[in-house]
């Protein structure tokens, strides 16, 4: 489900792979319609996939369906992506130090790169916990990148 | 996402990937990729020319392959990634742990170092 008002897009989807893929398709459509350059498209697309996948994989203890909501906005200087979920409280900034990209190949962990990549490739990466119930992550990418 | 085995006999394995190496893309090809590369006793070149997107799931697949070959004294070389894919690889520190080459002759040389 989505609501497209030209310079912004609101979408909601299920916390499963089908929901992720559907949401990713909507995100990519929006970015194309806004005429964003490939670098911006890549960064926002990456942020969406990585952060939503984390929510789906680790955010819930039950098998119940949950709804994840996203809002994309083009304010002329940035594309912003906010992701809102009702999973466990989780501040993605808390795991950034767990990745060390400077160790030799043998010592590199194969996982954990998703949040690190999004944090590295976006200009704003901001998390809040709202009403002791909602996780809200905001990322922004500058349009002149 | 599509995986094509260009060469599997001889001194090295050469595969080409095309499409998006996101969670869905990795799901589609990971078993074939592991079978073609991780399980072999020879170095490998992965042609990334047609890979338009690489997320951490794709990085995990490539890193696992590189580590698997490393335990056998072999190398994994990434060939000709697109600019944004290259930027993602560099951001993740991959250029320090595996050769990334734009010239195929250099890629083959890197297999042997």
mmCIF file of C-alpha atoms in Angstrom:
data_model
loop_
_atom_site.group_PDB
_atom_site.id
_atom_site.type_symbol
_atom_site.label_atom_id
_atom_site.label_comp_id
_atom_site.label_asym_id
_atom_site.label_seq_id
_atom_site.Cartn_x
_atom_site.Cartn_y
_atom_site.Cartn_z
ATOM 1 C CA UNK A 1 0.000 0.000 0.000
ATOM 2 C CA UNK A 2 1.396 3.414 -0.796
ATOM 3 C CA UNK A 3 0.458 7.072 -0.967
ATOM 4 C CA UNK A 4 2.401 9.099 -3.501
ATOM 5 C CA UNK A 5 2.219 12.905 -3.375
ATOM 6 C CA UNK A 6 4.883 13.721 -5.933
ATOM 7 C CA UNK A 7 7.736 14.782 -3.699
ATOM 8 C CA UNK A 8 6.930 12.262 -0.971
ATOM 9 C CA UNK A 9 5.878 8.651 -0.713
ATOM 10 C CA UNK A 10 4.402 6.806 2.219
ATOM 11 C CA UNK A 11 4.263 3.047 2.101
ATOM 12 C CA UNK A 12 3.386 0.248 4.476
ATOM 13 C CA UNK A 13 4.181 -3.407 4.026
ATOM 14 C CA UNK A 14 4.381 -6.717 5.869
ATOM 15 C CA UNK A 15 7.417 -7.846 7.804
ATOM 16 C CA UNK A 16 8.354 -10.619 5.360
ATOM 17 C CA UNK A 17 10.409 -11.066 2.193
ATOM 18 C CA UNK A 18 7.446 -10.380 -0.086
ATOM 19 C CA UNK A 19 6.772 -7.160 1.801
ATOM 20 C CA UNK A 20 10.443 -6.178 1.539
ATOM 21 C CA UNK A 21 10.553 -6.798 -2.205
ATOM 22 C CA UNK A 22 7.299 -4.942 -2.779
ATOM 23 C CA UNK A 23 8.536 -2.021 -0.712
ATOM 24 C CA UNK A 24 11.888 -1.988 -2.497
ATOM 25 C CA UNK A 25 10.083 -1.794 -5.817
ATOM 26 C CA UNK A 26 8.070 1.202 -4.639
ATOM 27 C CA UNK A 27 11.193 2.922 -3.353
ATOM 28 C CA UNK A 28 13.037 2.427 -6.632
ATOM 29 C CA UNK A 29 10.047 3.735 -8.614
ATOM 30 C CA UNK A 30 9.904 6.872 -6.489
ATOM 31 C CA UNK A 31 13.621 7.546 -6.900
ATOM 32 C CA UNK A 32 13.385 7.109 -10.665
ATOM 33 C CA UNK A 33 10.371 9.426 -10.898
ATOM 34 C CA UNK A 34 12.285 12.070 -8.935
ATOM 35 C CA UNK A 35 15.133 11.758 -11.426
ATOM 36 C CA UNK A 36 17.690 10.980 -8.736
ATOM 37 C CA UNK A 37 21.202 10.223 -9.932
ATOM 38 C CA UNK A 38 22.492 6.650 -9.655
ATOM 39 C CA UNK A 39 24.556 7.387 -6.527
ATOM 40 C CA UNK A 40 21.519 8.657 -4.611
ATOM 41 C CA UNK A 41 19.363 5.769 -5.844
ATOM 42 C CA UNK A 42 21.983 3.259 -4.766
ATOM 43 C CA UNK A 43 22.386 4.695 -1.269
ATOM 44 C CA UNK A 44 18.685 4.970 -0.521
ATOM 45 C CA UNK A 45 17.964 1.555 -2.031
ATOM 46 C CA UNK A 46 20.744 0.085 0.106
ATOM 47 C CA UNK A 47 19.448 1.797 3.245
ATOM 48 C CA UNK A 48 15.951 0.475 2.650
ATOM 49 C CA UNK A 49 17.007 -3.103 2.046
ATOM 50 C CA UNK A 50 19.533 -3.340 4.850
ATOM 51 C CA UNK A 51 17.479 -1.691 7.580
ATOM 52 C CA UNK A 52 14.154 -3.320 6.704
ATOM 53 C CA UNK A 53 15.815 -6.739 6.485
ATOM 54 C CA UNK A 54 17.222 -6.228 9.974
ATOM 55 C CA UNK A 55 13.773 -5.420 11.289
ATOM 56 C CA UNK A 56 12.261 -8.491 9.633
ATOM 57 C CA UNK A 57 15.011 -10.844 10.808
ATOM 58 C CA UNK A 58 15.605 -9.599 14.327
ATOM 59 C CA UNK A 59 12.809 -7.245 15.326
ATOM 60 C CA UNK A 60 10.148 -9.664 16.490
ATOM 61 C CA UNK A 61 9.839 -12.720 18.724
ATOM 62 C CA UNK A 62 6.480 -13.829 17.425
ATOM 63 C CA UNK A 63 5.280 -15.216 14.105
ATOM 64 C CA UNK A 64 2.496 -12.651 13.884
ATOM 65 C CA UNK A 65 2.309 -10.336 10.898
ATOM 66 C CA UNK A 66 3.533 -6.832 11.605
ATOM 67 C CA UNK A 67 3.438 -3.670 9.563
ATOM 68 C CA UNK A 68 6.502 -1.625 8.710
ATOM 69 C CA UNK A 69 5.949 1.928 7.511
ATOM 70 C CA UNK A 70 8.310 4.017 5.409
ATOM 71 C CA UNK A 71 8.263 7.580 4.223
ATOM 72 C CA UNK A 72 10.428 8.946 1.420
ATOM 73 C CA UNK A 73 10.773 12.649 0.879
ATOM 74 C CA UNK A 74 12.532 14.842 -1.661
ATOM 75 C CA UNK A 75 13.031 18.309 -0.176
ATOM 76 C CA UNK A 76 15.227 19.540 -2.975
ATOM 77 C CA UNK A 77 18.486 19.100 -1.089
ATOM 78 C CA UNK A 78 18.151 15.559 0.273
ATOM 79 C CA UNK A 79 16.230 12.374 -0.176
ATOM 80 C CA UNK A 80 15.147 11.256 3.267
ATOM 81 C CA UNK A 81 13.955 7.787 4.200
ATOM 82 C CA UNK A 82 12.302 7.144 7.524
ATOM 83 C CA UNK A 83 11.430 3.637 8.662
ATOM 84 C CA UNK A 84 9.011 2.994 11.522
ATOM 85 C CA UNK A 85 8.440 -0.375 13.163
ATOM 86 C CA UNK A 86 7.002 -1.782 16.384
ATOM 87 C CA UNK A 87 9.682 -4.403 16.958
ATOM 88 C CA UNK A 88 12.066 -4.637 19.909
ATOM 89 C CA UNK A 89 13.792 -1.488 20.897
ATOM 90 C CA UNK A 90 16.960 -1.446 18.822
ATOM 91 C CA UNK A 91 19.328 1.440 18.244
ATOM 92 C CA UNK A 92 21.392 0.516 15.173
ATOM 93 C CA UNK A 93 24.122 2.942 16.264
ATOM 94 C CA UNK A 94 24.835 0.594 19.152
ATOM 95 C CA UNK A 95 26.334 -2.059 16.858
ATOM 96 C CA UNK A 96 28.476 0.140 14.627
ATOM 97 C CA UNK A 97 31.640 -0.556 16.614
ATOM 98 C CA UNK A 98 31.213 -4.310 16.143
ATOM 99 C CA UNK A 99 32.484 -4.124 12.586
ATOM 100 C CA UNK A 100 36.220 -3.804 11.997
ATOM 101 C CA UNK A 101 37.017 -3.417 8.319
ATOM 102 C CA UNK A 102 40.758 -3.165 8.940
ATOM 103 C CA UNK A 103 41.514 -6.714 10.069
ATOM 104 C CA UNK A 104 43.006 -9.291 7.678
ATOM 105 C CA UNK A 105 40.758 -11.530 5.598
ATOM 106 C CA UNK A 106 41.084 -14.474 7.989
ATOM 107 C CA UNK A 107 39.726 -12.378 10.864
ATOM 108 C CA UNK A 108 36.941 -10.644 8.973
ATOM 109 C CA UNK A 109 33.452 -11.548 10.167
ATOM 110 C CA UNK A 110 31.164 -12.382 7.255
ATOM 111 C CA UNK A 111 28.128 -10.679 8.766
ATOM 112 C CA UNK A 112 27.257 -7.349 10.337
ATOM 113 C CA UNK A 113 28.079 -5.105 7.398
ATOM 114 C CA UNK A 114 24.552 -3.903 6.641
ATOM 115 C CA UNK A 115 24.160 -1.222 9.295
ATOM 116 C CA UNK A 116 27.804 -0.198 8.908
ATOM 117 C CA UNK A 117 27.330 0.318 5.157
ATOM 118 C CA UNK A 118 24.174 2.405 5.568
ATOM 119 C CA UNK A 119 25.790 4.566 8.240
ATOM 120 C CA UNK A 120 28.873 5.060 6.044
ATOM 121 C CA UNK A 121 27.041 5.853 2.823
ATOM 122 C CA UNK A 122 24.285 8.169 4.108
ATOM 123 C CA UNK A 123 24.701 11.764 5.261
ATOM 124 C CA UNK A 124 22.248 11.509 8.154
ATOM 125 C CA UNK A 125 21.634 8.390 10.254
ATOM 126 C CA UNK A 126 19.376 9.097 13.240
ATOM 127 C CA UNK A 127 17.406 6.762 15.495
ATOM 128 C CA UNK A 128 14.720 7.516 18.065
ATOM 129 C CA UNK A 129 12.492 5.352 20.225
ATOM 130 C CA UNK A 130 8.986 6.822 20.360
ATOM 131 C CA UNK A 131 6.335 6.256 23.042
ATOM 132 C CA UNK A 132 8.292 3.211 24.262
ATOM 133 C CA UNK A 133 6.778 1.360 21.302
ATOM 134 C CA UNK A 134 8.133 2.552 17.954
ATOM 135 C CA UNK A 135 11.579 2.417 16.436
ATOM 136 C CA UNK A 136 12.084 5.253 14.000
ATOM 137 C CA UNK A 137 15.180 5.473 11.849
ATOM 138 C CA UNK A 138 15.826 8.465 9.618
ATOM 139 C CA UNK A 139 18.490 8.418 6.911
ATOM 140 C CA UNK A 140 19.225 11.154 4.411
ATOM 141 C CA UNK A 141 21.309 11.338 1.256
ATOM 142 C CA UNK A 142 22.334 14.642 -0.321
ATOM 143 C CA UNK A 143 21.011 15.157 -3.817
ATOM 144 C CA UNK A 144 24.210 16.629 -5.181
ATOM 145 C CA UNK A 145 26.242 13.441 -4.520
ATOM 146 C CA UNK B 1 20.461 -12.392 -10.534
ATOM 147 C CA UNK B 2 22.206 -14.787 -12.860
ATOM 148 C CA UNK B 3 25.416 -16.752 -12.479
ATOM 149 C CA UNK B 4 27.259 -17.977 -15.533
ATOM 150 C CA UNK B 5 30.253 -20.309 -15.262
ATOM 151 C CA UNK B 6 32.660 -19.143 -17.949
ATOM 152 C CA UNK B 7 35.406 -21.605 -17.069
ATOM 153 C CA UNK B 8 35.507 -24.368 -14.497
ATOM 154 C CA UNK B 9 38.340 -26.586 -15.690
ATOM 155 C CA UNK B 10 41.875 -25.375 -16.021
ATOM 156 C CA UNK B 11 43.921 -23.474 -13.481
ATOM 157 C CA UNK B 12 41.206 -21.160 -12.245
ATOM 158 C CA UNK B 13 37.447 -20.772 -12.059
ATOM 159 C CA UNK B 14 35.848 -17.884 -13.896
ATOM 160 C CA UNK B 15 32.238 -16.947 -13.205
ATOM 161 C CA UNK B 16 30.181 -13.942 -14.278
ATOM 162 C CA UNK B 17 27.332 -12.470 -12.244
ATOM 163 C CA UNK B 18 24.613 -10.241 -13.614
ATOM 164 C CA UNK B 19 21.789 -8.367 -11.911
ATOM 165 C CA UNK B 20 21.281 -7.204 -8.346
ATOM 166 C CA UNK B 21 23.268 -8.946 -5.642
ATOM 167 C CA UNK B 22 20.707 -8.112 -2.971
ATOM 168 C CA UNK B 23 18.978 -10.505 -0.567
ATOM 169 C CA UNK B 24 16.794 -11.891 -3.340
ATOM 170 C CA UNK B 25 19.654 -12.191 -5.805
ATOM 171 C CA UNK B 26 21.852 -14.002 -3.321
ATOM 172 C CA UNK B 27 19.027 -16.420 -2.527
ATOM 173 C CA UNK B 28 18.802 -17.239 -6.220
ATOM 174 C CA UNK B 29 22.440 -18.059 -6.859
ATOM 175 C CA UNK B 30 24.230 -18.730 -3.578
ATOM 176 C CA UNK B 31 24.167 -22.514 -3.786
ATOM 177 C CA UNK B 32 25.495 -22.434 -7.345
ATOM 178 C CA UNK B 33 28.128 -19.865 -6.380
ATOM 179 C CA UNK B 34 29.377 -21.921 -3.451
ATOM 180 C CA UNK B 35 29.450 -25.043 -5.587
ATOM 181 C CA UNK B 36 31.352 -23.282 -8.375
ATOM 182 C CA UNK B 37 33.875 -21.481 -6.165
ATOM 183 C CA UNK B 38 34.032 -22.259 -2.437
ATOM 184 C CA UNK B 39 34.107 -26.021 -2.926
ATOM 185 C CA UNK B 40 36.886 -26.011 -5.519
ATOM 186 C CA UNK B 41 40.633 -26.302 -5.033
ATOM 187 C CA UNK B 42 41.535 -23.464 -7.392
ATOM 188 C CA UNK B 43 41.539 -19.665 -7.385
ATOM 189 C CA UNK B 44 38.581 -17.818 -8.858
ATOM 190 C CA UNK B 45 37.737 -14.675 -10.812
ATOM 191 C CA UNK B 46 34.280 -13.186 -10.353
ATOM 192 C CA UNK B 47 33.262 -10.912 -13.209
ATOM 193 C CA UNK B 48 31.166 -8.135 -11.630
ATOM 194 C CA UNK B 49 30.682 -6.099 -14.837
ATOM 195 C CA UNK B 50 26.925 -6.716 -14.954
ATOM 196 C CA UNK B 51 26.267 -6.465 -11.211
ATOM 197 C CA UNK B 52 24.245 -3.274 -10.757
ATOM 198 C CA UNK B 53 23.769 -3.442 -6.987
ATOM 199 C CA UNK B 54 25.634 -5.036 -4.087
ATOM 200 C CA UNK B 55 24.260 -5.151 -0.543
ATOM 201 C CA UNK B 56 25.707 -6.703 2.592
ATOM 202 C CA UNK B 57 24.143 -10.052 1.627
ATOM 203 C CA UNK B 58 26.174 -10.109 -1.547
ATOM 204 C CA UNK B 59 29.248 -9.012 0.378
ATOM 205 C CA UNK B 60 28.713 -11.859 2.805
ATOM 206 C CA UNK B 61 28.624 -14.331 -0.099
ATOM 207 C CA UNK B 62 31.816 -12.926 -1.644
ATOM 208 C CA UNK B 63 33.608 -12.728 1.692
ATOM 209 C CA UNK B 64 32.717 -16.328 2.556
ATOM 210 C CA UNK B 65 34.115 -17.435 -0.787
ATOM 211 C CA UNK B 66 37.320 -15.459 -0.314
ATOM 212 C CA UNK B 67 37.807 -16.917 3.171
ATOM 213 C CA UNK B 68 37.104 -20.454 1.925
ATOM 214 C CA UNK B 69 39.699 -20.137 -0.829
ATOM 215 C CA UNK B 70 42.158 -18.497 1.552
ATOM 216 C CA UNK B 71 42.148 -21.598 3.775
ATOM 217 C CA UNK B 72 43.418 -23.487 0.710
ATOM 218 C CA UNK B 73 46.031 -20.861 -0.118
ATOM 219 C CA UNK B 74 43.960 -19.566 -3.034
ATOM 220 C CA UNK B 75 42.638 -16.146 -4.009
ATOM 221 C CA UNK B 76 39.305 -14.717 -5.054
ATOM 222 C CA UNK B 77 39.619 -11.803 -7.478
ATOM 223 C CA UNK B 78 36.788 -9.414 -8.282
ATOM 224 C CA UNK B 79 36.824 -8.149 -11.851
ATOM 225 C CA UNK B 80 35.464 -4.868 -13.190
ATOM 226 C CA UNK B 81 32.859 -3.780 -10.635
ATOM 227 C CA UNK B 82 30.609 -0.869 -11.612
ATOM 228 C CA UNK B 83 31.445 2.490 -9.936
ATOM 229 C CA UNK B 84 28.824 2.369 -7.170
ATOM 230 C CA UNK B 85 29.503 -1.305 -6.493
ATOM 231 C CA UNK B 86 33.217 -0.481 -6.283
ATOM 232 C CA UNK B 87 32.473 2.327 -3.848
ATOM 233 C CA UNK B 88 30.458 -0.083 -1.697
ATOM 234 C CA UNK B 89 33.290 -2.639 -1.775
ATOM 235 C CA UNK B 90 35.826 0.018 -0.798
ATOM 236 C CA UNK B 91 33.586 1.322 1.996
ATOM 237 C CA UNK B 92 33.443 -2.202 3.391
ATOM 238 C CA UNK B 93 37.226 -2.498 3.228
ATOM 239 C CA UNK B 94 37.224 -5.207 0.569
ATOM 240 C CA UNK B 95 40.031 -3.667 -1.482
ATOM 241 C CA UNK B 96 42.428 -4.410 1.383
ATOM 242 C CA UNK B 97 41.506 -8.091 1.624
ATOM 243 C CA UNK B 98 41.035 -9.210 -1.992
ATOM 244 C CA UNK B 99 42.231 -8.023 -5.399
ATOM 245 C CA UNK B 100 39.758 -5.867 -7.323
ATOM 246 C CA UNK B 101 40.905 -5.310 -10.902
ATOM 247 C CA UNK B 102 39.458 -3.545 -13.943
ATOM 248 C CA UNK B 103 41.842 -5.170 -16.426
ATOM 249 C CA UNK B 104 41.441 -8.901 -17.014
ATOM 250 C CA UNK B 105 45.185 -9.487 -17.510
ATOM 251 C CA UNK B 106 45.784 -7.871 -14.132
ATOM 252 C CA UNK B 107 42.977 -9.973 -12.646
ATOM 253 C CA UNK B 108 44.656 -13.175 -13.861
ATOM 254 C CA UNK B 109 48.006 -11.983 -12.511
ATOM 255 C CA UNK B 110 46.382 -11.257 -9.158
ATOM 256 C CA UNK B 111 45.211 -14.856 -8.936
ATOM 257 C CA UNK B 112 48.787 -16.015 -8.741
ATOM 258 C CA UNK B 113 50.244 -13.552 -6.201
#
